[in-house]
């Protein structure tokens, strides 16, 4: 069997029987698919095997809905011979999950009706609907936790972001976990702590993709912030990793900052050291007095204010938060340097102010502004998700009660947000939510799933192209591939939106079912470097060769904005398969992306 399928893929599964020492006679074979896979075979297949005889036959194997499946084989024969075998086989989406959100209010006396048309354009079995109701401006807490849990990649920032909200929102994670999946918050947090300890560099710092990447002081402060929070919540934090990271930050802040990047990193480092109870109050006061008005982002100002509040310096903390709430949006030019965005920074200001107990002016208006910005964004980064969740946790107890009636049920009064998962999967499904109180209810509707139809090629800030070549460099006809053919996939692209200093990009290329990646670093396989016709290849920051995809992390700058990558895959299983689109995105401004067109490939028998 292939290692996986996509919906609609038509493969061939081959059954071979070798009668090594069984009696001659008639055997009965039962072959079927279960769950997400189907096999077109008779209910019973009678096979006559002589001593030493052999039988081989292929049967159509089809991917159905997205999910897990099995191939089941039963064989019985003379002298009570009987054997059962099974093989796990998953059906993987051929394009990524998409999430769309609708934010608004339910006024007193009004109601909101949700129907099956919300999910009509999504593949059956993949659609999820979340509704968040709150007496104050709020965010899609359950949906954001789900998105972080589903995120499949694990650089230092992403590992930290996935785990940090679970320190405070574990109950929400348990209650609104994905169907068929268990979100054990303590287990996830402890796993992240262990992974981060393994990714630390020898000087105590952290780089984006691990121990051999360039040291990043801002990212190191982010990890120390997580370590300190986890320790305060009773988790076993690796002492050596925390101590080494704290020592690195303490050494870093002794240098005079000379650029916006260093100013942002100093601000976070002072806050992280304060959280870890390892900082110097005098240094933070001096930094506030000298540099506050030069800080490049509102979040940096809030981090200085939060550090001062932790040291008990209320007047300076209030000054810093006043500057943060009055500051313009973070300058785009430094978003590459601290993984930030306007939405992330405003959510961070609100979260930090609530955590340290510093009131900010017009807090309700500030929160509603965040809610509206969140509603306007089609995509959110991991940084935006984590700080929105921290802000939601920090302000959860503010605001008055709301009175809600769901469908035909009685009205209920709640002073905190309510997360609902309406059962909306088909055209006839419907849920109604009514506001029975005297104040408006803020609602966030989140609809997530895999689109039924392939998304078209798009370029937004990037250009991306994918080509398939034979080992000699000639183009490959995807309709005429044969088993054991080696295919070189060449990916070229360019960062076209160079308004910032640089970009952390992630390239994901899902391989078609029926192929397997060739890991040229193992067992003497041929490397991409063995093909003279290839252009010079870009040195990626990070590369993963997974069972079903090629993943590369890229750091692109204004002076080096283009790239060429290549990898090898081998045709293994005959059939007709979807070739998913390649996808390239700015990890921290995910509205900047490029997607190639989906294709199809046919693998014939050799």
CSV table of C-alpha atoms in Angstrom, one decimal, residues 324-485:
chain,number,residue,atom,x,y,z
A,324,UNK,CA,2.4,51.9,25.0
A,325,UNK,CA,-1.4,52.5,24.6
A,326,UNK,CA,-0.7,55.9,22.9
A,327,UNK,CA,2.0,54.6,20.6
A,328,UNK,CA,1.3,54.1,16.9
A,329,UNK,CA,1.3,50.7,15.4
A,330,UNK,CA,4.6,48.8,15.5
A,331,UNK,CA,6.8,50.0,12.7
A,332,UNK,CA,6.7,47.3,10.0
A,333,UNK,CA,10.5,47.5,9.5
A,334,UNK,CA,11.1,45.8,12.9
A,335,UNK,CA,8.4,43.1,12.7
A,336,UNK,CA,10.9,40.7,11.2
A,337,UNK,CA,13.2,41.3,14.1
A,338,UNK,CA,10.7,40.4,16.9
A,339,UNK,CA,8.1,38.2,15.1
A,340,UNK,CA,5.5,40.9,15.6
A,341,UNK,CA,2.6,42.6,14.1
A,342,UNK,CA,0.2,45.3,15.1
A,343,UNK,CA,-2.4,42.8,16.3
A,344,UNK,CA,0.2,40.8,18.3
A,345,UNK,CA,1.6,44.0,20.0
A,346,UNK,CA,-1.8,45.4,21.0
A,347,UNK,CA,-2.8,42.0,22.5
A,348,UNK,CA,0.5,41.9,24.3
A,349,UNK,CA,0.0,45.3,25.8
A,350,UNK,CA,-3.5,44.4,27.1
A,351,UNK,CA,-2.3,41.0,28.5
A,352,UNK,CA,0.8,42.5,30.3
A,353,UNK,CA,-1.2,45.4,31.8
A,354,UNK,CA,-3.8,43.0,33.2
A,355,UNK,CA,-1.3,40.6,34.5
A,356,UNK,CA,0.7,43.1,36.5
A,357,UNK,CA,-2.4,45.1,37.6
A,358,UNK,CA,-1.6,48.4,35.8
A,359,UNK,CA,-4.8,50.0,34.6
A,360,UNK,CA,-4.8,51.4,31.1
A,361,UNK,CA,-6.9,54.2,29.8
A,362,UNK,CA,-10.1,53.3,27.9
A,363,UNK,CA,-9.4,49.6,28.4
A,364,UNK,CA,-12.7,48.5,27.0
A,365,UNK,CA,-12.2,50.5,23.8
A,366,UNK,CA,-8.7,49.2,23.5
A,367,UNK,CA,-10.0,45.6,23.8
A,368,UNK,CA,-12.7,46.2,21.2
A,369,UNK,CA,-10.1,47.6,18.8
A,370,UNK,CA,-8.1,44.4,19.2
A,371,UNK,CA,-11.3,42.4,18.5
A,372,UNK,CA,-12.0,44.4,15.3
A,373,UNK,CA,-8.4,44.0,14.1
A,374,UNK,CA,-8.6,40.3,14.7
A,375,UNK,CA,-11.9,40.1,12.8
A,376,UNK,CA,-10.3,41.8,9.7
A,377,UNK,CA,-7.3,39.4,9.5
A,378,UNK,CA,-7.8,36.3,7.4
A,379,UNK,CA,-4.7,34.6,8.8
A,380,UNK,CA,-3.0,34.9,12.2
A,381,UNK,CA,0.6,33.9,13.1
A,382,UNK,CA,1.5,31.7,16.1
A,383,UNK,CA,2.7,34.9,17.9
A,384,UNK,CA,-0.7,36.6,17.3
A,385,UNK,CA,-2.5,33.5,18.6
A,386,UNK,CA,-0.5,33.2,21.8
A,387,UNK,CA,-0.8,36.8,22.8
A,388,UNK,CA,-4.5,36.9,22.0
A,389,UNK,CA,-5.0,33.9,24.2
A,390,UNK,CA,-2.9,35.5,27.0
A,391,UNK,CA,-4.9,38.7,26.7
A,392,UNK,CA,-8.2,36.7,26.8
A,393,UNK,CA,-7.0,35.0,30.0
A,394,UNK,CA,-5.9,38.2,31.6
A,395,UNK,CA,-9.2,40.0,31.0
A,396,UNK,CA,-11.5,37.0,31.5
A,397,UNK,CA,-12.9,38.3,34.8
A,398,UNK,CA,-13.7,41.8,33.7
A,399,UNK,CA,-17.1,42.9,32.4
A,400,UNK,CA,-20.7,42.3,33.6
A,401,UNK,CA,-22.9,39.3,33.1
A,402,UNK,CA,-24.7,38.2,29.9
A,403,UNK,CA,-27.9,36.2,29.5
A,404,UNK,CA,-27.9,33.7,26.7
A,405,UNK,CA,-30.5,31.2,25.4
A,406,UNK,CA,-29.3,28.4,23.1
A,407,UNK,CA,-31.8,26.8,20.8
A,408,UNK,CA,-34.9,25.8,22.8
A,409,UNK,CA,-33.0,25.7,26.1
A,410,UNK,CA,-33.5,28.0,29.1
A,411,UNK,CA,-31.7,31.3,29.5
A,412,UNK,CA,-28.4,31.1,31.4
A,413,UNK,CA,-26.5,33.9,33.0
A,414,UNK,CA,-22.7,34.0,32.7
A,415,UNK,CA,-20.1,36.5,33.6
A,416,UNK,CA,-17.3,34.8,31.6
A,417,UNK,CA,-17.0,33.8,28.0
A,418,UNK,CA,-18.8,30.7,26.8
A,419,UNK,CA,-17.3,28.6,24.0
A,420,UNK,CA,-19.8,26.5,22.0
A,421,UNK,CA,-19.2,23.8,19.4
A,422,UNK,CA,-22.5,23.8,17.4
A,423,UNK,CA,-23.2,20.5,15.6
A,424,UNK,CA,-23.3,21.9,12.0
A,425,UNK,CA,-22.1,19.4,9.4
A,426,UNK,CA,-25.0,19.1,6.9
A,427,UNK,CA,-27.5,21.3,5.2
A,428,UNK,CA,-30.3,20.7,7.7
A,429,UNK,CA,-28.3,21.4,10.8
A,430,UNK,CA,-29.1,24.7,12.7
A,431,UNK,CA,-28.3,26.4,16.0
A,432,UNK,CA,-29.8,29.6,17.4
A,433,UNK,CA,-28.3,31.8,20.1
A,434,UNK,CA,-30.4,34.6,21.6
A,435,UNK,CA,-29.4,37.5,23.8
A,436,UNK,CA,-32.0,37.6,26.7
A,437,UNK,CA,-30.1,40.3,28.6
A,438,UNK,CA,-29.9,44.1,28.6
A,439,UNK,CA,-26.3,44.4,27.4
A,440,UNK,CA,-24.8,43.4,24.0
A,441,UNK,CA,-22.9,40.1,23.7
A,442,UNK,CA,-19.7,39.9,21.7
A,443,UNK,CA,-19.5,36.9,19.5
A,444,UNK,CA,-16.7,35.3,17.4
A,445,UNK,CA,-17.7,32.6,15.0
A,446,UNK,CA,-14.9,30.4,13.7
A,447,UNK,CA,-15.3,28.0,10.8
A,448,UNK,CA,-12.4,25.7,10.0
A,449,UNK,CA,-11.9,22.9,7.6
A,450,UNK,CA,-10.4,21.7,4.3
A,451,UNK,CA,-11.9,23.2,1.2
A,452,UNK,CA,-13.7,20.9,-1.2
A,453,UNK,CA,-12.2,22.5,-4.3
A,454,UNK,CA,-8.5,23.1,-4.9
A,455,UNK,CA,-7.5,26.6,-4.2
A,456,UNK,CA,-6.0,28.5,-7.2
A,457,UNK,CA,-2.4,29.6,-7.5
A,458,UNK,CA,-1.8,32.9,-5.8
A,459,UNK,CA,1.1,35.3,-5.1
A,460,UNK,CA,0.9,37.8,-2.3
A,461,UNK,CA,4.3,39.2,-1.4
A,462,UNK,CA,6.0,36.1,-2.7
A,463,UNK,CA,6.5,34.4,-6.1
A,464,UNK,CA,6.7,30.6,-6.2
A,465,UNK,CA,7.2,28.1,-9.0
A,466,UNK,CA,7.5,24.3,-8.9
A,467,UNK,CA,8.9,22.1,-11.7
A,468,UNK,CA,9.4,18.3,-12.0
A,469,UNK,CA,12.5,16.9,-13.7
A,470,UNK,CA,14.0,13.5,-14.6
A,471,UNK,CA,17.5,12.7,-13.4
A,472,UNK,CA,19.0,14.1,-16.6
A,473,UNK,CA,17.2,17.4,-16.2
A,474,UNK,CA,14.5,16.9,-18.8
A,475,UNK,CA,10.9,17.9,-17.8
A,476,UNK,CA,8.8,15.0,-16.4
A,477,UNK,CA,5.4,14.3,-17.9
A,478,UNK,CA,3.3,13.6,-14.8
A,479,UNK,CA,0.9,11.5,-16.8
A,480,UNK,CA,3.6,9.0,-17.7
A,481,UNK,CA,5.5,8.3,-14.6
A,482,UNK,CA,6.5,4.6,-13.9
A,483,UNK,CA,7.3,2.7,-10.8
A,484,UNK,CA,10.8,3.3,-9.5
A,485,UNK,CA,11.2,6.5,-11.5
